[in-house]
Coordinates of C-alpha atoms and ligand atoms in Angstrom, one line a residue:
M1 CA -0.1 -0.1 0.3
K2 CA 1.7 3.4 -0.7
I3 CA 2.0 6.0 1.9
K4 CA -0.7 9.0 1.3
K5 CA -0.5 10.7 4.5
A6 CA 1.7 11.9 6.8
I7 CA 1.5 12.9 10.4
I8 CA 3.7 16.0 12.1
P9 CA 3.7 16.1 15.9
A10 CA 4.1 19.6 16.7
A11 CA 2.1 19.1 20.0
G12 CA 5.2 20.7 22.6
L13 CA 5.8 23.1 25.2
G14 CA 8.8 24.5 23.9
T15 CA 9.8 25.3 27.0
R16 CA 13.5 25.3 26.2
F17 CA 13.1 28.3 24.0
L18 CA 11.3 30.1 26.6
P19 CA 10.2 33.3 26.8
I20 CA 9.5 33.5 22.9
T21 CA 7.7 30.0 23.3
K22 CA 5.8 32.1 25.7
A23 CA 3.4 33.1 22.8
V24 CA 4.4 31.7 20.1
P25 CA 4.6 28.6 19.1
K26 CA 7.9 26.2 18.5
P27 CA 6.7 25.3 15.1
M28 CA 6.5 29.3 14.3
L29 CA 9.6 29.9 14.9
P30 CA 10.6 31.4 11.8
V31 CA 14.3 29.7 9.4
V32 CA 14.9 33.2 7.7
D33 CA 11.3 34.0 7.0
K34 CA 9.5 30.5 7.3
P35 CA 7.8 28.5 9.7
N36 CA 10.1 25.3 10.7
I37 CA 6.5 23.7 10.9
Q38 CA 6.9 24.9 6.5
Y39 CA 10.2 23.9 5.6
I40 CA 8.6 19.8 6.6
A41 CA 5.4 21.1 4.7
E42 CA 7.5 20.8 2.0
E43 CA 9.9 18.1 2.7
L44 CA 6.4 15.8 2.8
K45 CA 4.9 17.7 -0.9
R46 CA 8.7 16.9 -2.4
T47 CA 8.3 13.1 -1.4
G48 CA 4.8 13.0 -2.6
I49 CA 2.4 12.4 0.7
D50 CA -0.5 14.8 0.3
E51 CA -1.9 14.3 3.5
I52 CA -0.8 15.8 6.4
I53 CA -1.9 16.1 9.4
I54 CA -0.8 18.2 11.9
V55 CA -0.8 17.7 15.9
V56 CA -1.3 20.9 17.4
S57 CA -1.6 21.9 21.4
P58 CA -4.7 23.5 22.2
E59 CA -2.6 27.1 22.2
S60 CA -1.7 26.1 18.3
E61 CA -4.4 27.9 16.7
V62 CA -1.3 30.3 14.4
I63 CA -0.1 27.4 12.8
M64 CA -3.7 26.4 12.0
R65 CA -3.9 30.2 10.6
H66 CA -0.5 30.3 9.2
F67 CA -1.8 26.8 6.9
S68 CA -5.4 28.7 5.9
A69 CA -6.1 31.8 3.4
A70 CA -6.2 35.0 4.1
P71 CA -8.1 36.7 1.4
E72 CA -7.7 39.8 2.9
L73 CA -3.8 40.1 3.0
E74 CA -4.2 38.1 -1.5
N75 CA -6.6 40.8 -1.9
R76 CA -4.1 44.3 -0.3
L77 CA -0.8 42.2 -2.2
L78 CA -2.5 41.6 -5.7
S79 CA -4.5 45.3 -5.5
D80 CA -0.8 46.5 -4.2
G81 CA 0.6 44.9 -7.7
K82 CA 2.8 42.8 -5.4
K83 CA 2.4 39.4 -7.1
A84 CA 5.8 37.4 -5.9
L85 CA 4.3 37.8 -2.4
Y86 CA 0.8 36.7 -3.5
D87 CA 2.4 34.1 -4.8
I88 CA 4.3 33.0 -1.8
E89 CA 1.0 34.5 0.7
K90 CA -0.9 31.5 -1.4
A91 CA 1.9 28.0 -1.3
T92 CA 1.0 28.8 2.0
C93 CA -2.6 27.9 2.4
A94 CA -1.8 25.1 -1.1
F95 CA -0.7 21.9 1.1
N96 CA -2.9 20.0 2.4
V97 CA -3.3 20.4 5.5
K98 CA -5.5 18.7 8.7
F99 CA -5.0 19.5 12.3
A100 CA -6.0 17.1 15.9
V101 CA -5.7 18.4 19.5
Q102 CA -3.5 16.2 21.9
K103 CA -4.3 18.4 25.1
E104 CA -2.7 16.7 27.2
P105 CA 2.3 16.4 26.7
N106 CA 1.7 12.2 26.9
G107 CA 4.2 11.2 24.8
L108 CA 5.4 10.6 21.5
A109 CA 2.8 7.0 21.3
G110 CA -0.4 10.0 22.6
A111 CA 0.5 12.9 19.5
I112 CA -0.3 10.4 17.2
L113 CA -2.9 8.3 18.5
C114 CA -4.8 11.9 18.8
A115 CA -4.7 11.3 14.5
E116 CA -6.4 8.3 14.8
E117 CA -8.7 9.1 13.2
Y118 CA -8.1 10.9 9.7
I119 CA -5.4 7.9 10.1
G120 CA -7.1 4.5 10.7
D121 CA -5.0 1.2 10.4
E122 CA -3.3 2.6 6.9
P123 CA 0.6 3.2 6.5
F124 CA 1.6 6.3 7.4
A125 CA 4.5 8.6 7.7
L126 CA 6.0 10.0 11.3
L127 CA 8.4 13.5 10.5
L128 CA 9.1 15.1 14.0
G129 CA 8.1 19.1 14.2
D130 CA 11.6 19.4 16.1
E131 CA 13.1 18.3 13.1
M132 CA 14.5 19.4 9.8
I133 CA 16.3 17.8 6.3
Y134 CA 18.1 20.3 4.1
A135 CA 18.4 17.8 0.9
A136 CA 20.2 19.5 -2.3
P137 CA 17.8 19.0 -5.1
E138 CA 20.2 16.3 -6.5
E139 CA 20.1 14.8 -3.7
Q140 CA 17.0 11.9 -2.8
S141 CA 15.3 13.4 0.1
C142 CA 15.0 11.2 3.7
M143 CA 11.6 11.1 3.4
E144 CA 11.8 10.1 -0.5
R145 CA 15.1 7.3 0.9
L146 CA 12.3 6.3 3.2
V147 CA 9.0 5.8 0.6
D148 CA 10.8 3.6 -1.4
I149 CA 12.1 0.9 0.8
F150 CA 8.6 0.4 2.4
D151 CA 7.8 0.6 -1.2
K152 CA 9.6 -2.2 -2.2
T153 CA 9.6 -4.4 1.3
G154 CA 6.2 -3.4 3.0
K155 CA 8.2 -3.3 5.4
S156 CA 8.8 -0.3 8.4
V157 CA 11.2 2.1 8.2
I158 CA 13.1 4.9 10.6
A159 CA 16.1 6.9 9.7
T160 CA 19.2 6.3 11.5
M161 CA 22.1 8.7 12.3
E162 CA 25.4 7.7 13.8
V163 CA 26.3 9.5 17.6
F164 CA 28.8 9.8 19.9
G165 CA 29.2 9.8 23.8
D166 CA 26.7 11.9 25.6
D167 CA 24.7 12.2 22.3
V168 CA 24.2 8.4 22.5
S169 CA 21.8 8.5 25.4
K170 CA 19.8 11.1 24.0
Y171 CA 18.1 9.9 21.5
G172 CA 15.9 6.1 20.9
N173 CA 18.9 3.8 19.8
L174 CA 19.1 -0.1 17.5
G175 CA 19.6 -2.8 17.9
I176 CA 21.6 -4.3 13.6
E177 CA 21.1 -7.3 13.3
S178 CA 22.6 -6.7 9.6
E179 CA 23.4 -3.7 7.3
T180 CA 23.6 -4.3 2.9
D181 CA 24.5 -1.2 1.0
G182 CA 22.8 1.3 4.2
I183 CA 19.8 -0.9 5.0
M184 CA 19.9 -2.9 7.8
T185 CA 17.8 -4.7 10.1
V186 CA 16.9 -3.7 13.7
N187 CA 16.6 -6.4 16.2
A188 CA 16.0 -4.5 19.3
I189 CA 15.1 -0.6 20.5
V190 CA 15.7 0.5 23.3
E191 CA 14.5 4.6 23.5
K192 CA 17.3 7.1 25.3
P193 CA 20.0 4.5 27.2
A194 CA 22.6 5.4 29.5
I195 CA 25.7 5.0 27.5
N196 CA 26.6 1.2 28.7
E197 CA 23.2 0.4 27.8
A198 CA 23.0 1.5 23.9
L199 CA 22.7 -1.3 21.4
S200 CA 25.4 -0.1 18.6
N201 CA 26.0 4.3 17.7
N202 CA 22.6 4.2 15.5
A203 CA 20.2 6.9 17.1
I204 CA 16.5 7.1 15.5
I205 CA 16.3 10.3 13.8
G206 CA 12.6 11.5 14.1
R207 CA 11.8 10.8 10.3
Y208 CA 9.8 7.4 10.1
V209 CA 7.3 5.2 8.0
L210 CA 5.5 2.9 9.5
A211 CA 3.4 0.0 8.3
G212 CA -0.6 -0.6 8.5
G213 CA -1.6 -1.4 12.0
I214 CA 0.4 0.3 14.5
M215 CA -2.3 2.7 14.9
S216 CA -4.7 -0.9 16.8
K217 CA -0.8 -1.6 18.8
L218 CA -0.8 1.7 20.0
K219 CA -3.2 1.3 21.3
T220 CA -2.9 -1.4 23.2
L221 CA 0.3 0.4 24.8
K222 CA 0.1 0.6 28.6
P223 CA 1.5 4.2 30.2
K224 CA 5.5 5.0 31.8
G225 CA 4.1 7.1 34.0
N226 CA 2.1 10.3 31.8
E227 CA 3.4 8.6 28.6
I228 CA 3.0 5.8 25.9
Y229 CA 6.5 5.4 24.0
L230 CA 5.8 4.6 20.4
T231 CA 9.3 2.7 21.3
D232 CA 7.2 -0.2 23.4
V233 CA 5.5 -1.3 19.1
L234 CA 8.9 -0.1 17.6
D235 CA 11.2 -2.9 19.4
E236 CA 8.5 -5.6 19.5
L237 CA 8.5 -4.8 15.7
A238 CA 12.0 -5.6 15.9
K239 CA 12.2 -9.0 17.6
K240 CA 9.6 -10.5 14.8
G241 CA 12.6 -9.2 12.1
E242 CA 10.1 -6.9 11.5
L243 CA 11.9 -3.5 11.2
L244 CA 14.7 -1.6 9.0
A245 CA 16.8 2.1 9.7
S246 CA 17.7 3.3 7.3
T247 CA 20.6 6.1 6.3
F248 CA 20.2 8.9 4.8
E249 CA 21.8 12.3 2.3
G250 CA 21.7 15.4 3.5
R251 CA 21.9 17.8 6.8
R252 CA 19.7 17.3 9.6
Y253 CA 19.0 20.1 12.2
D254 CA 18.2 19.8 16.0
V255 CA 15.8 22.9 15.4
G256 CA 14.3 21.9 19.4
D257 CA 17.5 23.1 20.2
K258 CA 18.9 26.7 20.3
L259 CA 22.3 26.1 19.1
G260 CA 20.7 23.1 16.2
F261 CA 18.2 26.2 16.0
I262 CA 20.5 29.1 15.2
K263 CA 22.9 26.9 12.8
A264 CA 19.4 26.2 10.4
N265 CA 18.9 30.6 10.6
V266 CA 22.4 30.5 9.5
E267 CA 22.4 27.8 6.8
Y268 CA 19.8 27.9 5.9
A269 CA 20.2 31.6 5.2
L270 CA 23.6 31.0 2.7
R271 CA 21.3 29.2 0.2
N272 CA 18.7 31.4 0.1
E273 CA 18.6 33.0 -3.0
E274 CA 17.6 36.9 -2.0
I275 CA 20.6 37.5 0.6
G276 CA 23.1 34.1 0.8
K277 CA 25.2 36.2 -1.2
D278 CA 25.4 39.6 1.4
F279 CA 25.5 37.3 4.1
K280 CA 28.2 34.8 3.3
A281 CA 30.4 37.9 2.8
Y282 CA 29.6 39.7 6.2
I283 CA 30.4 36.0 7.9
K284 CA 33.8 36.2 5.9
E285 CA 34.0 39.2 7.9
I286 CA 32.6 39.1 11.1
S287 CA 34.6 35.8 11.5
K288 CA 38.6 37.8 11.4
T289 CA 36.7 39.5 14.2
L290 CA 35.8 35.9 16.2
Ligands
LIG301 C1 11.7 10.9 20.6 C2 11.8 10.1 19.8 C3 13.2 8.7 20.1 C4 14.1 9.4 19.2 C5 14.0 11.1 18.9 C6 14.9 12.1 17.3 O1 12.4 11.3 21.3 O2 11.4 8.8 21.1 O3 13.7 7.6 19.8 O4 15.0 9.1 19.2 O5 12.5 11.9 18.9 O6 14.3 13.2 17.7 P1 11.9 13.0 21.9 O7 13.3 13.5 21.7 O8 10.6 13.7 21.1 O9 12.7 13.3 23.5

């Protein structure tokens, strides 16, 4: 079955970004001139997945507004002859986005379950809102690669990268049974292990394609504390030989972290058609003083 739908969990409180996240939801923080969540919607468009379910917190109506039509603004831009800006505005409402509200912060699996009415037991893509992945036009994007592997194998597949030292404990960690051409068969998963309990250096990063039936499995999970863990279902799949992981081309940014967010802004600004050249000159100049 083809992947047609994607879930983007984006209901986190963003406390690491206080005070800005007091009134502005974290997915709306800009990378150059676009909210970071729009880059994820663009990543999906490039993959050919055209139905997006964004899981938001009850206070996030500004995200809904961002993806909705704004007739007054559009008319104004047209009557002022600002066609290029009109096109930019139209592009933000060209995504097929639906919203689900996560009322309590009860973990990643809790967020996914909020989208159940749109997904049922179909396979779906899952893209975590805290991560942006850039792929150059000539590269296969991370999501394109995952969808391709799912199409060929029918198995759930998650993106992975190698991490070292203290970083190992920040991510879900994979036990690897075998690997061919960057595609791995996973035999176990532990969520954020202590360094001495890690199974490998392969971390789970926030891009997944999950096979049909996952939603039903999630519903059977028991909360640990307040949270339900997707990792528990993934570990079950891994133990049955039904889970793959894959490396990917391109560059990942952890925009849920202050330094990662600033790095994304610097690198996207350098690539930006309008300001890239001048910004590069500025960076070169300022770096002489560092
Ligand atoms: C989640 C997952 C974790 C994964 C990480 C990637 O954790 O539970 O397995 O490695 O995303 O960013 P979170 O960062 O939401 O706590």
